[in-house]
Amino acid sequence: MHLLSSTMVRSWRALGMLFFFMVISVIVFSSIMYFVERGAYFYCTPEAVELGKCDISEVAVRTEGKGLDQCDDWANDGSNQVAAKRLSCCYGEAWYAYPPSDLNGDGCADKSKFESIPATAWWCVVTMTTVGYGDVVPLTTEGKLVAMVTMLGGILILALPITVIGSNFNIEYEKSEEEKKHQKELDNQSVKSSVKNRTPPPAAP
């Protein structure tokens, strides 16, 4: 434990650089992936209320997206990944994944997993650290290209400081071994000195 803590103290500059580059990269890649993979936004309209897609209290004037009354047609325009069944927009006002998909098989078009930049940051951290849970994945070709660049960038960003940390670990390990060796020599000298002092004087003639 002492060896590990000494290594971290010696490597604080490399760790700080790693943290800085990770934060910048997560912000950049999360923002790009959000705009590429967020899908299409559908909001509540009076027409959607008549179709039972949302509640009248949710009706609001929006400047972005389309009305929920158009969502079912959008989800079944031929680009969906489940062409064998007709999909429905069951989640009300939300970002819906594009191309439309139904991963859980409930007949509802899936909500986008990239509905905000903070939500996308989870995917970015998991991807850059090469953990890859697979709970959030891009669907479009552009998104997959961004994911590929993110993976390669993560490997490079992690590799550079880790080599410094590894080098510092070797230094601390060798230092620890030298200290043990020196302490062992001191202990041996102390034992020899103690034995010598205990040797009785020669008997008088």
mmCIF file of C-alpha atoms in Angstrom:
data_model
loop_
_atom_site.group_PDB
_atom_site.id
_atom_site.type_symbol
_atom_site.label_atom_id
_atom_site.label_comp_id
_atom_site.label_asym_id
_atom_site.label_seq_id
_atom_site.Cartn_x
_atom_site.Cartn_y
_atom_site.Cartn_z
ATOM 1 C CA MET A 1 0.000 0.000 0.000
ATOM 2 C CA HIS A 2 2.862 2.329 0.803
ATOM 3 C CA LEU A 3 4.427 1.534 -2.571
ATOM 4 C CA LEU A 4 1.179 2.354 -4.405
ATOM 5 C CA SER A 5 0.612 5.610 -2.514
ATOM 6 C CA SER A 6 4.217 6.703 -3.133
ATOM 7 C CA THR A 7 3.775 6.003 -6.840
ATOM 8 C CA MET A 8 0.573 8.079 -6.990
ATOM 9 C CA VAL A 9 2.235 10.995 -5.184
ATOM 10 C CA ARG A 10 5.197 10.905 -7.554
ATOM 11 C CA SER A 11 2.822 10.708 -10.553
ATOM 12 C CA TRP A 12 0.432 13.527 -9.581
ATOM 13 C CA ARG A 13 1.360 15.584 -12.637
ATOM 14 C CA ALA A 14 0.639 12.671 -14.986
ATOM 15 C CA LEU A 15 -2.648 11.961 -13.185
ATOM 16 C CA GLY A 16 -3.631 15.617 -13.451
ATOM 17 C CA MET A 17 -2.857 15.578 -17.171
ATOM 18 C CA LEU A 18 -4.901 12.379 -17.578
ATOM 19 C CA PHE A 19 -7.890 13.911 -15.776
ATOM 20 C CA PHE A 20 -7.668 17.132 -17.801
ATOM 21 C CA PHE A 21 -7.542 15.404 -21.183
ATOM 22 C CA MET A 22 -10.306 12.978 -20.182
ATOM 23 C CA VAL A 23 -12.636 15.832 -19.199
ATOM 24 C CA ILE A 24 -11.960 17.746 -22.425
ATOM 25 C CA SER A 25 -12.378 14.618 -24.556
ATOM 26 C CA VAL A 26 -15.628 13.608 -22.841
ATOM 27 C CA ILE A 27 -17.082 17.073 -23.427
ATOM 28 C CA VAL A 28 -16.060 17.106 -27.108
ATOM 29 C CA PHE A 29 -17.015 13.547 -28.049
ATOM 30 C CA SER A 30 -20.248 13.609 -26.014
ATOM 31 C CA SER A 31 -21.352 16.790 -27.759
ATOM 32 C CA ILE A 32 -20.591 15.402 -31.217
ATOM 33 C CA MET A 33 -22.292 12.077 -30.523
ATOM 34 C CA TYR A 34 -25.352 13.810 -29.070
ATOM 35 C CA PHE A 35 -25.975 15.825 -32.236
ATOM 36 C CA VAL A 36 -25.312 12.793 -34.452
ATOM 37 C CA GLU A 37 -27.364 10.191 -32.538
ATOM 38 C CA ARG A 38 -30.101 12.101 -30.694
ATOM 39 C CA GLY A 39 -32.719 11.034 -33.247
ATOM 40 C CA ALA A 40 -35.973 12.930 -33.769
ATOM 41 C CA TYR A 41 -37.903 14.957 -31.193
ATOM 42 C CA PHE A 42 -41.699 14.736 -30.998
ATOM 43 C CA TYR A 43 -43.819 16.918 -28.750
ATOM 44 C CA CYS A 44 -47.435 17.007 -27.615
ATOM 45 C CA THR A 45 -49.963 18.753 -29.873
ATOM 46 C CA PRO A 46 -53.788 19.009 -29.780
ATOM 47 C CA GLU A 47 -53.912 16.442 -32.588
ATOM 48 C CA ALA A 48 -51.730 14.057 -30.538
ATOM 49 C CA VAL A 49 -54.077 14.503 -27.559
ATOM 50 C CA GLU A 50 -57.029 13.383 -29.742
ATOM 51 C CA LEU A 51 -55.030 10.267 -30.684
ATOM 52 C CA GLY A 52 -54.288 9.532 -27.004
ATOM 53 C CA LYS A 53 -50.554 10.059 -27.396
ATOM 54 C CA CYS A 54 -50.272 12.585 -24.580
ATOM 55 C CA ASP A 55 -52.275 14.573 -22.045
ATOM 56 C CA ILE A 56 -53.769 17.967 -22.816
ATOM 57 C CA SER A 57 -51.744 19.483 -19.957
ATOM 58 C CA GLU A 58 -48.564 18.636 -21.880
ATOM 59 C CA VAL A 59 -49.483 20.687 -24.950
ATOM 60 C CA ALA A 60 -46.939 23.450 -25.487
ATOM 61 C CA VAL A 61 -45.591 25.610 -28.277
ATOM 62 C CA ARG A 62 -42.295 24.192 -29.559
ATOM 63 C CA THR A 63 -39.808 25.510 -32.069
ATOM 64 C CA GLU A 64 -37.992 22.208 -32.471
ATOM 65 C CA GLY A 65 -39.193 18.784 -33.586
ATOM 66 C CA LYS A 66 -42.554 17.535 -34.829
ATOM 67 C CA GLY A 67 -45.937 16.776 -33.328
ATOM 68 C CA LEU A 68 -46.529 13.376 -31.735
ATOM 69 C CA ASP A 69 -49.409 12.846 -34.172
ATOM 70 C CA GLN A 70 -46.751 12.426 -36.901
ATOM 71 C CA CYS A 71 -44.545 10.074 -34.891
ATOM 72 C CA ASP A 72 -46.177 6.766 -35.888
ATOM 73 C CA ASP A 73 -45.867 7.570 -39.585
ATOM 74 C CA TRP A 74 -42.235 8.581 -39.043
ATOM 75 C CA ALA A 75 -41.483 5.320 -37.219
ATOM 76 C CA ASN A 76 -42.891 3.299 -40.118
ATOM 77 C CA ASP A 77 -41.588 5.191 -43.128
ATOM 78 C CA GLY A 78 -39.474 2.263 -44.345
ATOM 79 C CA SER A 79 -36.266 3.170 -42.522
ATOM 80 C CA ASN A 80 -37.099 1.318 -39.312
ATOM 81 C CA GLN A 81 -35.011 -1.712 -38.360
ATOM 82 C CA VAL A 82 -38.060 -3.877 -37.617
ATOM 83 C CA ALA A 83 -39.878 -3.747 -40.949
ATOM 84 C CA ALA A 84 -41.893 -6.884 -40.105
ATOM 85 C CA LYS A 85 -44.008 -5.038 -37.526
ATOM 86 C CA ARG A 86 -45.596 -1.612 -37.240
ATOM 87 C CA LEU A 87 -44.036 0.509 -34.514
ATOM 88 C CA SER A 88 -45.862 3.000 -32.324
ATOM 89 C CA CYS A 89 -44.547 5.986 -30.354
ATOM 90 C CA CYS A 90 -45.633 5.001 -26.838
ATOM 91 C CA TYR A 91 -43.436 7.248 -24.673
ATOM 92 C CA GLY A 92 -45.086 10.584 -25.285
ATOM 93 C CA GLU A 93 -42.955 13.665 -25.711
ATOM 94 C CA ALA A 94 -39.345 12.525 -26.131
ATOM 95 C CA TRP A 95 -36.358 12.036 -28.400
ATOM 96 C CA TYR A 96 -36.861 8.865 -30.454
ATOM 97 C CA ALA A 97 -33.929 6.863 -31.799
ATOM 98 C CA TYR A 98 -33.155 7.008 -35.498
ATOM 99 C CA PRO A 99 -33.374 4.769 -37.419
ATOM 100 C CA PRO A 100 -36.507 3.622 -35.543
ATOM 101 C CA SER A 101 -35.911 0.385 -33.638
ATOM 102 C CA ASP A 102 -37.586 -1.923 -31.121
ATOM 103 C CA LEU A 103 -34.853 -3.599 -29.076
ATOM 104 C CA ASN A 104 -37.130 -4.918 -26.317
ATOM 105 C CA GLY A 105 -39.803 -6.199 -28.697
ATOM 106 C CA ASP A 106 -42.754 -4.361 -27.148
ATOM 107 C CA GLY A 107 -43.910 -2.810 -30.427
ATOM 108 C CA CYS A 108 -42.900 0.698 -29.321
ATOM 109 C CA ALA A 109 -40.280 2.775 -31.097
ATOM 110 C CA ASP A 110 -37.264 3.079 -28.795
ATOM 111 C CA LYS A 111 -36.408 6.339 -27.082
ATOM 112 C CA SER A 112 -32.997 7.722 -27.931
ATOM 113 C CA LYS A 113 -30.233 6.738 -25.492
ATOM 114 C CA PHE A 114 -28.472 9.981 -26.462
ATOM 115 C CA GLU A 115 -31.206 12.388 -25.340
ATOM 116 C CA SER A 116 -28.805 14.870 -23.707
ATOM 117 C CA ILE A 117 -25.086 15.652 -23.567
ATOM 118 C CA PRO A 118 -24.764 14.586 -19.876
ATOM 119 C CA ALA A 119 -26.505 11.279 -20.706
ATOM 120 C CA THR A 120 -24.136 10.789 -23.632
ATOM 121 C CA ALA A 121 -21.157 11.427 -21.331
ATOM 122 C CA TRP A 122 -21.810 8.022 -19.686
ATOM 123 C CA TRP A 123 -21.406 6.318 -23.069
ATOM 124 C CA CYS A 124 -18.282 8.381 -23.754
ATOM 125 C CA VAL A 125 -16.513 7.441 -20.500
ATOM 126 C CA VAL A 126 -17.364 3.746 -20.923
ATOM 127 C CA THR A 127 -16.100 3.820 -24.517
ATOM 128 C CA MET A 128 -12.892 5.782 -23.896
ATOM 129 C CA THR A 129 -11.869 3.498 -21.030
ATOM 130 C CA THR A 130 -12.539 0.474 -23.318
ATOM 131 C CA VAL A 131 -14.996 -1.017 -20.785
ATOM 132 C CA GLY A 132 -17.808 -1.254 -23.337
ATOM 133 C CA TYR A 133 -20.902 -2.302 -21.370
ATOM 134 C CA GLY A 134 -22.983 -2.284 -24.548
ATOM 135 C CA ASP A 135 -26.017 -0.739 -22.838
ATOM 136 C CA VAL A 136 -25.780 2.321 -25.105
ATOM 137 C CA VAL A 137 -24.687 1.938 -28.732
ATOM 138 C CA PRO A 138 -24.864 4.197 -31.810
ATOM 139 C CA LEU A 139 -27.286 3.199 -34.583
ATOM 140 C CA THR A 140 -26.258 5.405 -37.495
ATOM 141 C CA THR A 141 -23.168 5.083 -39.678
ATOM 142 C CA GLU A 142 -22.027 8.548 -38.623
ATOM 143 C CA GLY A 143 -22.432 7.599 -34.971
ATOM 144 C CA LYS A 144 -20.353 4.470 -35.431
ATOM 145 C CA LEU A 145 -17.575 6.520 -37.022
ATOM 146 C CA VAL A 146 -17.614 8.922 -34.062
ATOM 147 C CA ALA A 147 -17.513 5.907 -31.725
ATOM 148 C CA MET A 148 -14.470 4.527 -33.538
ATOM 149 C CA VAL A 149 -12.606 7.824 -33.196
ATOM 150 C CA THR A 150 -13.629 7.997 -29.524
ATOM 151 C CA MET A 151 -12.216 4.519 -28.846
ATOM 152 C CA LEU A 152 -8.907 5.280 -30.544
ATOM 153 C CA GLY A 153 -8.682 8.643 -28.789
ATOM 154 C CA GLY A 154 -9.343 6.997 -25.430
ATOM 155 C CA ILE A 155 -6.544 4.488 -25.956
ATOM 156 C CA LEU A 156 -4.059 7.255 -26.793
ATOM 157 C CA ILE A 157 -5.147 9.523 -23.930
ATOM 158 C CA LEU A 158 -4.894 6.700 -21.380
ATOM 159 C CA ALA A 159 -1.644 5.261 -22.738
ATOM 160 C CA LEU A 160 0.543 8.370 -22.426
ATOM 161 C CA PRO A 161 0.154 9.088 -18.670
ATOM 162 C CA ILE A 162 0.055 5.389 -17.766
ATOM 163 C CA THR A 163 3.579 4.896 -19.132
ATOM 164 C CA VAL A 164 4.773 7.654 -16.791
ATOM 165 C CA ILE A 165 2.954 6.059 -13.848
ATOM 166 C CA GLY A 166 4.504 2.672 -14.708
ATOM 167 C CA SER A 167 7.965 4.215 -14.829
ATOM 168 C CA ASN A 168 7.430 5.872 -11.437
ATOM 169 C CA PHE A 169 6.251 2.563 -10.008
ATOM 170 C CA ASN A 170 9.514 0.934 -11.065
ATOM 171 C CA ILE A 171 11.472 3.762 -9.444
ATOM 172 C CA GLU A 172 9.552 3.434 -6.181
ATOM 173 C CA TYR A 173 9.884 -0.364 -6.244
ATOM 174 C CA GLU A 174 13.652 -0.220 -6.702
ATOM 175 C CA LYS A 175 13.868 2.399 -3.983
ATOM 176 C CA SER A 176 11.862 0.168 -1.641
ATOM 177 C CA GLU A 177 14.101 -2.824 -2.386
ATOM 178 C CA GLU A 178 17.217 -0.760 -1.717
ATOM 179 C CA GLU A 179 15.811 0.367 1.617
ATOM 180 C CA LYS A 180 15.044 -3.241 2.583
ATOM 181 C CA LYS A 181 18.533 -4.338 1.577
ATOM 182 C CA HIS A 182 20.128 -1.526 3.548
ATOM 183 C CA GLN A 183 17.989 -2.298 6.601
ATOM 184 C CA LYS A 184 18.947 -5.968 6.389
ATOM 185 C CA GLU A 185 22.653 -5.047 6.334
ATOM 186 C CA LEU A 186 22.181 -2.842 9.394
ATOM 187 C CA ASP A 187 20.375 -5.664 11.199
ATOM 188 C CA ASN A 188 23.180 -8.112 10.381
ATOM 189 C CA GLN A 189 25.811 -5.660 11.658
ATOM 190 C CA SER A 190 23.785 -5.160 14.828
ATOM 191 C CA VAL A 191 23.567 -8.924 15.421
ATOM 192 C CA LYS A 192 27.308 -9.392 14.868
ATOM 193 C CA SER A 193 28.093 -6.535 17.224
ATOM 194 C CA SER A 194 25.779 -7.985 19.885
ATOM 195 C CA VAL A 195 27.402 -11.437 19.632
ATOM 196 C CA LYS A 196 30.860 -9.948 19.822
ATOM 197 C CA ASN A 197 30.003 -7.984 22.968
ATOM 198 C CA ARG A 198 28.634 -11.107 24.650
ATOM 199 C CA THR A 199 31.825 -13.145 24.098
ATOM 200 C CA PRO A 200 33.316 -13.837 27.601
ATOM 201 C CA PRO A 201 36.883 -12.677 28.264
ATOM 202 C CA PRO A 202 39.597 -15.380 28.298
ATOM 203 C CA ALA A 203 40.132 -17.125 31.701
ATOM 204 C CA ALA A 204 43.036 -15.890 33.868
ATOM 205 C CA PRO A 205 46.041 -18.325 34.045
#
